[in-house]
Short mmCIF file of C-alpha atoms in Angstrom, two decimals:
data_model
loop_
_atom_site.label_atom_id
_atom_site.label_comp_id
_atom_site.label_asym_id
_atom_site.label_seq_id
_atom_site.Cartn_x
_atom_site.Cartn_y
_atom_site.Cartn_z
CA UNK Y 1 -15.28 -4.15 10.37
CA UNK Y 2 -14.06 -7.01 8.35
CA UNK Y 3 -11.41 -7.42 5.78
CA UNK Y 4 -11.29 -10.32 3.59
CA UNK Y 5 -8.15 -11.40 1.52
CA UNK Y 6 -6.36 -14.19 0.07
CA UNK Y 7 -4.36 -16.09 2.25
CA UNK Y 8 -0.68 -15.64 0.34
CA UNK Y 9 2.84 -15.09 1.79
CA UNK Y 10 3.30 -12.09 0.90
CA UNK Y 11 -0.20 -9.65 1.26
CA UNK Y 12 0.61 -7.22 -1.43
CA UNK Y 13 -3.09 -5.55 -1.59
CA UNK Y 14 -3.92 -5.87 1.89
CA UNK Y 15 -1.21 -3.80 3.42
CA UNK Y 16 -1.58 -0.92 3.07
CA UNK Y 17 -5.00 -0.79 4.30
CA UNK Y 18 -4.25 -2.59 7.83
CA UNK Y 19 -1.36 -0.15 7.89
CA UNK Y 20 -4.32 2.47 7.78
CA UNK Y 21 -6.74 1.04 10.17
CA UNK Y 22 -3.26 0.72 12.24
CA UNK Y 23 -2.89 3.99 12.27
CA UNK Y 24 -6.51 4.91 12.81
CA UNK Y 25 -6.32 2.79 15.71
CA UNK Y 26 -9.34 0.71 14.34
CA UNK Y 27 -9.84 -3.37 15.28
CA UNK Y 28 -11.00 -5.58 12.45
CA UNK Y 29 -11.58 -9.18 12.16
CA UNK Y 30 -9.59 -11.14 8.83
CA UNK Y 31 -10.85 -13.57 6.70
CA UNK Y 32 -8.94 -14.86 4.55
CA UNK Y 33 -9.79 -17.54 1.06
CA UNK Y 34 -7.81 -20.03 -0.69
CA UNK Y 35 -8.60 -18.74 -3.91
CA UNK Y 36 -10.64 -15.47 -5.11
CA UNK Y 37 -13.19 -18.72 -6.41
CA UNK Y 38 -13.68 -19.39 -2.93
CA UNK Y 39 -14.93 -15.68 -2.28
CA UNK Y 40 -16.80 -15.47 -4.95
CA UNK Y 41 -18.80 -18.40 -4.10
CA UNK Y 42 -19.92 -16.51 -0.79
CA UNK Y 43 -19.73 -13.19 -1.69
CA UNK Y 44 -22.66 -11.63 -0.70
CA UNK Y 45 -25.08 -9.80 -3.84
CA UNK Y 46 -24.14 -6.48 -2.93
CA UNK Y 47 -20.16 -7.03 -4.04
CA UNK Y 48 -20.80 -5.92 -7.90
CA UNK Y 49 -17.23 -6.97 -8.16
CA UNK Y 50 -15.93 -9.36 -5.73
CA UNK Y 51 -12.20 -9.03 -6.25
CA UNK Y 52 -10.10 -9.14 -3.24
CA UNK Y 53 -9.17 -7.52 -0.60
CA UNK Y 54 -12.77 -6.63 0.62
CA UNK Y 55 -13.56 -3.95 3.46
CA UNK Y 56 -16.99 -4.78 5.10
CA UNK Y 57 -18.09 -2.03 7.11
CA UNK Y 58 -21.41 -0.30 8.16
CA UNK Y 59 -23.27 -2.71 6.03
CA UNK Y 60 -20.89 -2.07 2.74
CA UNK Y 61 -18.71 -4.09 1.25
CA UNK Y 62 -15.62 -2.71 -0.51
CA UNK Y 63 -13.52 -4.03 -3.19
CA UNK Y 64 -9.91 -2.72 -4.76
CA UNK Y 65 -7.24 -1.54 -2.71
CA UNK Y 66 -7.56 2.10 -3.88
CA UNK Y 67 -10.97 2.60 -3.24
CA UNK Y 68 -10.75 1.13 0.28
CA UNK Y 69 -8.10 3.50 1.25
CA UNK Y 70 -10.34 6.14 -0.63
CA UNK Y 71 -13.22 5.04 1.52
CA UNK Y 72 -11.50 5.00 4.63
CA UNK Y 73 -9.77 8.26 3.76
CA UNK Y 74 -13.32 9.90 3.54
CA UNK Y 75 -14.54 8.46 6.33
CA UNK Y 76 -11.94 8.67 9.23
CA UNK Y 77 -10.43 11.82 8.43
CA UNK Y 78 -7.60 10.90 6.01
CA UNK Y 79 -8.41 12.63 3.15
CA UNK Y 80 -6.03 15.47 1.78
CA UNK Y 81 -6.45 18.99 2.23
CA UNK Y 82 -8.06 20.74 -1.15
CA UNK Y 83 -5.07 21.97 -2.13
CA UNK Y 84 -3.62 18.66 -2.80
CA UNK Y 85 -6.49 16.35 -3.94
CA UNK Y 86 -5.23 16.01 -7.46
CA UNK Y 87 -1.85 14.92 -6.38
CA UNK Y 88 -2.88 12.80 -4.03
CA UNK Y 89 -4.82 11.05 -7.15
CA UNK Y 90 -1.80 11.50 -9.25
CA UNK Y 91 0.68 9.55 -6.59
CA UNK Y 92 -2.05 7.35 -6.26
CA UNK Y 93 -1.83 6.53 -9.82
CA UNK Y 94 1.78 6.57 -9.95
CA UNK Y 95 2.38 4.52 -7.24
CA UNK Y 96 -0.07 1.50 -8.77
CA UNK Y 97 1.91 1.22 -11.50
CA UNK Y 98 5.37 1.30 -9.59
CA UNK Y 99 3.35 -1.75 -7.55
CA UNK Y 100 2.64 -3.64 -10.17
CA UNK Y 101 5.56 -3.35 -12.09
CA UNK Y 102 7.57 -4.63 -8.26
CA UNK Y 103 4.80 -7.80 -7.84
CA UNK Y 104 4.85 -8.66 -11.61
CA UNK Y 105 8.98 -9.08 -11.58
CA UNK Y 106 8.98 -10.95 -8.43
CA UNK Y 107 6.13 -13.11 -8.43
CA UNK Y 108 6.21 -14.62 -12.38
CA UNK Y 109 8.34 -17.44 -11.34
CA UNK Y 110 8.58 -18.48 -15.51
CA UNK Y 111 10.62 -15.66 -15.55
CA UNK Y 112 13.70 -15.97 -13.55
CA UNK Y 113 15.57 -12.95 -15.05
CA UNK Y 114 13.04 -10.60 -15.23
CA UNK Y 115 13.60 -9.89 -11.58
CA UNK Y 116 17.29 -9.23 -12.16
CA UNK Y 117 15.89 -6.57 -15.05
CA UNK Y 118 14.18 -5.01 -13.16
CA UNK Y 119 16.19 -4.37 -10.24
CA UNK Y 120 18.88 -2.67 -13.05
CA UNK Y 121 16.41 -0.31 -14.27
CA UNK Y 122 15.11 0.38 -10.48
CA UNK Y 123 17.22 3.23 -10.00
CA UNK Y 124 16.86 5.43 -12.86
CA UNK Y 125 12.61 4.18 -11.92
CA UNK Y 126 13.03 5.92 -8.68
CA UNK Y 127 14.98 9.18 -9.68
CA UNK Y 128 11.58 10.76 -10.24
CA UNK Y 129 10.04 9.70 -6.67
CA UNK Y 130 13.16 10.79 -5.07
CA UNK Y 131 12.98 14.08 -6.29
CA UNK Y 132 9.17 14.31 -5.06
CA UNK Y 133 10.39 13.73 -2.05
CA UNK Y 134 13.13 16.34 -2.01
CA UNK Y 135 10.72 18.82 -3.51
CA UNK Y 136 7.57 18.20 -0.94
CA UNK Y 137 7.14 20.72 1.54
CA UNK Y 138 6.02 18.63 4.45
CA UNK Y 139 6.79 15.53 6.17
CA UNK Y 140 4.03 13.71 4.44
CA UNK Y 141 3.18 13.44 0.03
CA UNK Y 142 -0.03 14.92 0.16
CA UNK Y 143 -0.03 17.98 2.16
CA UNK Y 144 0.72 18.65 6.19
CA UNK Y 145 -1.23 15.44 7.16
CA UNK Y 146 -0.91 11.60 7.02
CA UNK Y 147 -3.53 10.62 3.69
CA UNK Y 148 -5.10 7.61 2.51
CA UNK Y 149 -2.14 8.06 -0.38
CA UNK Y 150 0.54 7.57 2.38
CA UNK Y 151 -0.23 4.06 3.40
CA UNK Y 152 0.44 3.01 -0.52
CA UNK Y 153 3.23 4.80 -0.88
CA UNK Y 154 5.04 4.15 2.67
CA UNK Y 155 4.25 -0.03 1.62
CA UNK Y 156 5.35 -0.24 -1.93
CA UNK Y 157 8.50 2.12 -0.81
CA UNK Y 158 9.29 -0.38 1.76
CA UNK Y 159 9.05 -2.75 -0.05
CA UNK Y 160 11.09 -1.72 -2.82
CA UNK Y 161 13.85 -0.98 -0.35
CA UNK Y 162 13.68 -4.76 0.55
CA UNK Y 163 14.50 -5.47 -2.81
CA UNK Y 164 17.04 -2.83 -3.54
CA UNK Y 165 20.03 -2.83 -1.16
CA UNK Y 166 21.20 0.62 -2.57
CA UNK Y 167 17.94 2.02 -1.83
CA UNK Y 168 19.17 4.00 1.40
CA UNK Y 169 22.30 5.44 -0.16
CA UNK Y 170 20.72 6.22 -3.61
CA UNK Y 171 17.02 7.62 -2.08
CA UNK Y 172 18.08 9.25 0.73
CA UNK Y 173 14.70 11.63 0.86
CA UNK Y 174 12.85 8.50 -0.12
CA UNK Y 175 14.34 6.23 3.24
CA UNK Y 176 13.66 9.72 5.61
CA UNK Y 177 9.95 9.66 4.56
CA UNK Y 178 10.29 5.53 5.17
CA UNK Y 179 10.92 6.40 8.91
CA UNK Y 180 9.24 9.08 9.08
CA UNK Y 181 6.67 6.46 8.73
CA UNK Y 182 7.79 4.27 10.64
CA UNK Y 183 7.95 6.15 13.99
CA UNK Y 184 4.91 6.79 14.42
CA UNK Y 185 3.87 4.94 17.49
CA UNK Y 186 0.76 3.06 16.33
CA UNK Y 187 2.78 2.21 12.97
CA UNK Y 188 5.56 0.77 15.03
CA UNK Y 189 3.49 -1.33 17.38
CA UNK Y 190 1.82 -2.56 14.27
CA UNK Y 191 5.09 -3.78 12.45
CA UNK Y 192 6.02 -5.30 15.75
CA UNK Y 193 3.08 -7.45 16.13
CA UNK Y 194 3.46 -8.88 12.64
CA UNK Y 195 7.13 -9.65 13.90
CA UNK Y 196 6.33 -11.30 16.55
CA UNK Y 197 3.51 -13.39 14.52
CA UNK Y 198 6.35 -14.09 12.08
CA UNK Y 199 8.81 -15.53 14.49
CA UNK Y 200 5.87 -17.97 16.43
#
């Protein structure tokens, strides 16, 4: 199993699929480009779109974030229980727009304030997923289990709470499901490692 990705500071698209195979307990090797040029140039004829990331596995090669957590989902037993397919697909949804919307404000650096817009209308943005959150009858979105869903919410959550120093206070259902998250063991052992990579 291979996953390939740009090699950036901050791995926005990646994440929450290592978080995944984390959790799934699954080694990988990572490859990681200079430029999405760079892939494309070796990319091999079966990639009809060779975006990045890219999950290589059993001979297939996977592009888009959501459909590699779909994949996986299918695959190693994270898929939702029927009851709750559609709103897995509707967080899903949900949650790629809240993604963009955090990446686009703090990575256009020709737009110094729009950062400081956006963390004004943050708030009122996350009155909605708070109240999912109160609502949801289990510890996880999409049903009694850990989903494929999960991993994208639990990494644009965090890292939304990075950004908003209110988050706690103002999302309190929101920062339980965070740890929630966050102690599970293989979760934990994961964030630790990428600490410890940090600090070397």
């Amino acid at each position: 199993m291979c996953i390939r990705d740009r090699c950036t500071a901050e791995p926005w698209e990646a994440e929450p699929i290592k978080l995944a195979l984390a959790t799934l307990c699954l080694s990988y090797e990572e490859c990681t480009y200079a430029s999405l040029d760079e892939w494309e140039r070796e990319a091999p004829d079966l990639v009809r779109f060779p975006k990045l990331p890219c999950l290589q596995h059993d001979g297939r090669c996977i592009t888009h974030t959501i459909a590699i957590l779909r994949y996986l989902g299918s695959n190693f037993s994270l898929q939702p229980e029927d009851d709750f397919t559609v709103l897995s697909d509707v967080l899903a949804d949900q949650f790629r727009e809240l993604r963009s919307e955090l990446k686009t404000s703090y990575l256009t650096q020709e737009l110094p304030d729009r950062r400081a817009i956006y963390l004004t209308r943050l708030p009122e943005r996350m009155e909605r997923y708070e109240m999912v959150a109160r609502r949801k009858e289990h510890a996880w979105l999409a049903g009694t289990k850990i989903t494929w869903v999960d991993f994208l919410a639990y990494d644009t959550l965090a890292r939304i709470k990075q950004a908003d120093p209110g988050f706690s206070a103002s999302q309190p259902h929101l920062d339980n499901y965070l740890m929630s998250f966050e102690i599970q063991p293989e979760i934990r052992s994961y964030q630790e490692s990428l600490e410890t990579s940090h600090a070397n």
